[in-house]
PDB file of C-alpha atoms in Angstrom:
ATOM      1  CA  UNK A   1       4.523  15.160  -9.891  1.00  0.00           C
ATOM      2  CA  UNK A   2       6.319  15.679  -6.385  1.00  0.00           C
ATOM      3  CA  UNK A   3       9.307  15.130  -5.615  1.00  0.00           C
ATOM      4  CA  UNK A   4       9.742  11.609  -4.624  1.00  0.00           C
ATOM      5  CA  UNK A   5      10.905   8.550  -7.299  1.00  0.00           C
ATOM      6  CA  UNK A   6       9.315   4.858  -6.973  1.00  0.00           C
ATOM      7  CA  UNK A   7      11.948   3.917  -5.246  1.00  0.00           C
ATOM      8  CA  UNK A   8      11.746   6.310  -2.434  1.00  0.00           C
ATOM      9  CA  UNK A   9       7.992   5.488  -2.434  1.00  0.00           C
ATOM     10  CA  UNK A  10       8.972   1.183  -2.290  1.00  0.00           C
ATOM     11  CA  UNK A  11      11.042   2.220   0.721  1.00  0.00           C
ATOM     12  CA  UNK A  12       8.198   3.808   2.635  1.00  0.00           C
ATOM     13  CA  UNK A  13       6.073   0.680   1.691  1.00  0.00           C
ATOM     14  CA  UNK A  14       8.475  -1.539   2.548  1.00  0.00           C
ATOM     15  CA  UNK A  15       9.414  -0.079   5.995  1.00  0.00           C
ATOM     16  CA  UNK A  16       5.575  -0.145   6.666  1.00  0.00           C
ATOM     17  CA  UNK A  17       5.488  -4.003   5.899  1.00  0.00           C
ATOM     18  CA  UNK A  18       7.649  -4.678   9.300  1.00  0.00           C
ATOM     19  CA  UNK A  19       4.354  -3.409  11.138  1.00  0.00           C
ATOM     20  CA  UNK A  20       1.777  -5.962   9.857  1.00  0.00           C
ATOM     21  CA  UNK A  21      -0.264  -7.898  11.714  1.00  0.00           C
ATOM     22  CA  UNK A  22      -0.540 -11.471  10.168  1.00  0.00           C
ATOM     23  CA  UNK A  23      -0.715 -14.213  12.193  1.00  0.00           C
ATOM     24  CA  UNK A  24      -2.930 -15.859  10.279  1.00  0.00           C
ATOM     25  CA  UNK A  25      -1.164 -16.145   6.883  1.00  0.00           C
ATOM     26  CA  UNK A  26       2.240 -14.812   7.728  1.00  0.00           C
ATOM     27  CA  UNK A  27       2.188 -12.550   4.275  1.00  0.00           C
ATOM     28  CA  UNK A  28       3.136  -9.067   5.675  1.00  0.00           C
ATOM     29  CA  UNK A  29       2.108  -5.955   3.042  1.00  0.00           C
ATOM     30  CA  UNK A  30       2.997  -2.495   3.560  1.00  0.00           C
ATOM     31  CA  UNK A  31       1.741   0.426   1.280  1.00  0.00           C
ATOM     32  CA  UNK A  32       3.003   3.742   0.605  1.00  0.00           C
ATOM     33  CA  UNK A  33       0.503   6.614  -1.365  1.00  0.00           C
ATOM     34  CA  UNK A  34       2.020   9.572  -2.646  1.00  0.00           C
ATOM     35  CA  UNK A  35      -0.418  12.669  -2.716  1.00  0.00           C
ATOM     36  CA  UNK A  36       0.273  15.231  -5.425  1.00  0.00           C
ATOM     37  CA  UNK A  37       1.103  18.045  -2.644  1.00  0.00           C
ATOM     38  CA  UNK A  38       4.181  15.172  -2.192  1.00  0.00           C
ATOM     39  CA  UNK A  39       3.081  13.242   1.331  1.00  0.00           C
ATOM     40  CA  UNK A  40       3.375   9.829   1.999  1.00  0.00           C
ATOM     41  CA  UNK A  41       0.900   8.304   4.055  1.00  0.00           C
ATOM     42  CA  UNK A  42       2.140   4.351   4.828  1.00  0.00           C
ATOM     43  CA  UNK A  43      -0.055   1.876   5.859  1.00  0.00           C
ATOM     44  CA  UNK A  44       0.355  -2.429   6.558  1.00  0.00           C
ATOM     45  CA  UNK A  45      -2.449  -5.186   6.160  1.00  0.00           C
ATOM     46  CA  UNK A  46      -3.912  -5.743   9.692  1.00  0.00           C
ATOM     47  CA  UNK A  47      -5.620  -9.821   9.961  1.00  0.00           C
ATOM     48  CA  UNK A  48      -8.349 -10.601  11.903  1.00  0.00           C
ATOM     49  CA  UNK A  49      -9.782 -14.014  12.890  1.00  0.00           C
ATOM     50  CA  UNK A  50     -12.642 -12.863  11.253  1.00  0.00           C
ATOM     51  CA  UNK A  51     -11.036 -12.819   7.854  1.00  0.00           C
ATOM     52  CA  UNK A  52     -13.446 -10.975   6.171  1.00  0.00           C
ATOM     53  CA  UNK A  53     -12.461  -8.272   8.801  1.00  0.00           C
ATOM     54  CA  UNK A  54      -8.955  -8.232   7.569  1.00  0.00           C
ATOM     55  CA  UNK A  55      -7.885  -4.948   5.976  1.00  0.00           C
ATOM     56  CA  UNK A  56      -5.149  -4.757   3.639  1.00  0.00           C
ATOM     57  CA  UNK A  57      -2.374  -2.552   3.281  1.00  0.00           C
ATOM     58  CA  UNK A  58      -3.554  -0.452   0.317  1.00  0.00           C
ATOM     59  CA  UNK A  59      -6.803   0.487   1.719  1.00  0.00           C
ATOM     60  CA  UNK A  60      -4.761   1.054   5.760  1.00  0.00           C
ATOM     61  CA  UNK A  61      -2.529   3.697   3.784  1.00  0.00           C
ATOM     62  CA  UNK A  62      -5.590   5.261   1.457  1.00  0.00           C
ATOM     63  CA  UNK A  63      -7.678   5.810   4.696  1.00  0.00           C
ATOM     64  CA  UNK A  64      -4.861   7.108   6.510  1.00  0.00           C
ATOM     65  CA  UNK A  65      -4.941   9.503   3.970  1.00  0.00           C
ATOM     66  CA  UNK A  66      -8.033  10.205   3.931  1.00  0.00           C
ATOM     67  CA  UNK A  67      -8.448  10.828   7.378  1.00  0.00           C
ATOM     68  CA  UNK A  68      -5.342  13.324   6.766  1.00  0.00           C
ATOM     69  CA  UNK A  69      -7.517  15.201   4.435  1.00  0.00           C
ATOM     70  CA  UNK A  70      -5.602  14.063   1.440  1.00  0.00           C
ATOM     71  CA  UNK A  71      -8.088  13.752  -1.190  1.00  0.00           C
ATOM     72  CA  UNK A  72      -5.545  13.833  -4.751  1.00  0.00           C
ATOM     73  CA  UNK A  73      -3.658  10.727  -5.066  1.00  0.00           C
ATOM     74  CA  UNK A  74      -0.479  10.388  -7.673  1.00  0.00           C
ATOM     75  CA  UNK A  75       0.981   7.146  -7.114  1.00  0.00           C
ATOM     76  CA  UNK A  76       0.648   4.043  -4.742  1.00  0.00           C
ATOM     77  CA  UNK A  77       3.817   1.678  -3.566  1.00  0.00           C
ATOM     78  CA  UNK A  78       3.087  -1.651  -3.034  1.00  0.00           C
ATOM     79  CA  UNK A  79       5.649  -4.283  -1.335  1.00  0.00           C
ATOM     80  CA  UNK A  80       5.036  -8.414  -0.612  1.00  0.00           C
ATOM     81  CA  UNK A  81       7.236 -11.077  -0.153  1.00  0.00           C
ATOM     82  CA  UNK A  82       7.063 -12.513  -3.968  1.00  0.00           C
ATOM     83  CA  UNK A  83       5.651  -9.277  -5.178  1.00  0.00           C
ATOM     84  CA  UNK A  84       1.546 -10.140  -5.022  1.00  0.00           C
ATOM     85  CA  UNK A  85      -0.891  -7.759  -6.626  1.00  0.00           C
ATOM     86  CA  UNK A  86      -3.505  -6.008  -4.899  1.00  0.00           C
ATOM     87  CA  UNK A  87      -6.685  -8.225  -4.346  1.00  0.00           C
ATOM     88  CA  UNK A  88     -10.466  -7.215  -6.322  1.00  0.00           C
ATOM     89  CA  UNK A  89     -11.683  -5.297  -3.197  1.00  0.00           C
ATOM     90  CA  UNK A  90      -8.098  -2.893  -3.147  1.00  0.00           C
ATOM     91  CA  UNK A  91      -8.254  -2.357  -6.865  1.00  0.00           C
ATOM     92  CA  UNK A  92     -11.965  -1.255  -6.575  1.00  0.00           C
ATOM     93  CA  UNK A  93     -11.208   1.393  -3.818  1.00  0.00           C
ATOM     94  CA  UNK A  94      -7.595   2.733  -5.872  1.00  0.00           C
ATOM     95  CA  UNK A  95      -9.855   3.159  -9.097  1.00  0.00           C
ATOM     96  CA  UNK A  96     -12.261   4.770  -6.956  1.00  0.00           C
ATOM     97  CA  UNK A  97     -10.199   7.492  -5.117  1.00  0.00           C
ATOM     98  CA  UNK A  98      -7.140   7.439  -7.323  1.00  0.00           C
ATOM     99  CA  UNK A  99      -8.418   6.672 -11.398  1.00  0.00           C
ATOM    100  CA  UNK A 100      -5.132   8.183 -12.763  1.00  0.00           C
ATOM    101  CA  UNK A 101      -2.810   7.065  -9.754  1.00  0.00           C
ATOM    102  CA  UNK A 102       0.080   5.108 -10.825  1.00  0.00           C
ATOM    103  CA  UNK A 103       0.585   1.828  -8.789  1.00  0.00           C
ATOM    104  CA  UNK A 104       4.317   0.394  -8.243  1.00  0.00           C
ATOM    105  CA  UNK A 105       4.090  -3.155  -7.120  1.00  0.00           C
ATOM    106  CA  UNK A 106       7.282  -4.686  -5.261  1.00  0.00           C
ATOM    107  CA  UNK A 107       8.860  -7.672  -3.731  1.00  0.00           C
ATOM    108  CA  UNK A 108      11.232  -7.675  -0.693  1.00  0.00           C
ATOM    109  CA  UNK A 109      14.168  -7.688  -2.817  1.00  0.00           C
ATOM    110  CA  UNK A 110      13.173  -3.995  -4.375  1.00  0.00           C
ATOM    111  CA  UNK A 111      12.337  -5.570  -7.675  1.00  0.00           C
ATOM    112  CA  UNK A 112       9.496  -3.481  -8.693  1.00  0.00           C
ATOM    113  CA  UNK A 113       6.821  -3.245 -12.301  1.00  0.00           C
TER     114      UNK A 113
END
């Protein structure tokens, strides 16, 4: 595994969560995917009026990746305010592209499982 601990990883998730765009709910995300040739690609939940055209923070930072050519994902960062868990649609995509990826989910406080 590369170089980089959870906590390194919660601290480019949570520095991504200042970037969110929620003005609808007010519950900033940021994300933070580690790619086994040691990367991280960050990425924050964007709202939309149209809800269902909100995308959240997990998938922002996986497509980021993805559009970065990153294909082999290790491990996945995860930081909200009371330390929320990634909704159905998220946990679809991260078994999808990342089946052996650990995930790290985190509050604002650092407090991570």
């Amino acid at each position: 595994m590369p170089e980089v601990s959870a906590s390194e990883l919660i601290n480019h998730a949570h520095a991504a969560q200042r970037f969110a765009y929620a003005p609808y709910s007010n519950y900033l995300v940021g994300a933070a995917v580690l790619t086994a040739d040691g990367s991280v690609i960050s990425g924050c939940n964007v709202e939309n009026a149209s809800y269902p055209a909100t995308i959240c923070a997990e998938r922002t930072a996986l497509s980021a990746a993805l559009a970065q050519g990153k294909r082999d994902f290790v491990a996945i960062a995860v930081v909200t305010r009371n330390g929320g868990t990634p909704c159905g649609i998220c946990r679809q995509v991260m078994a999808e592209l990342g089946p052996e990826m650990i995930v790290y989910i985190a509050d604002e406080q650092g407090n991570f499982r």
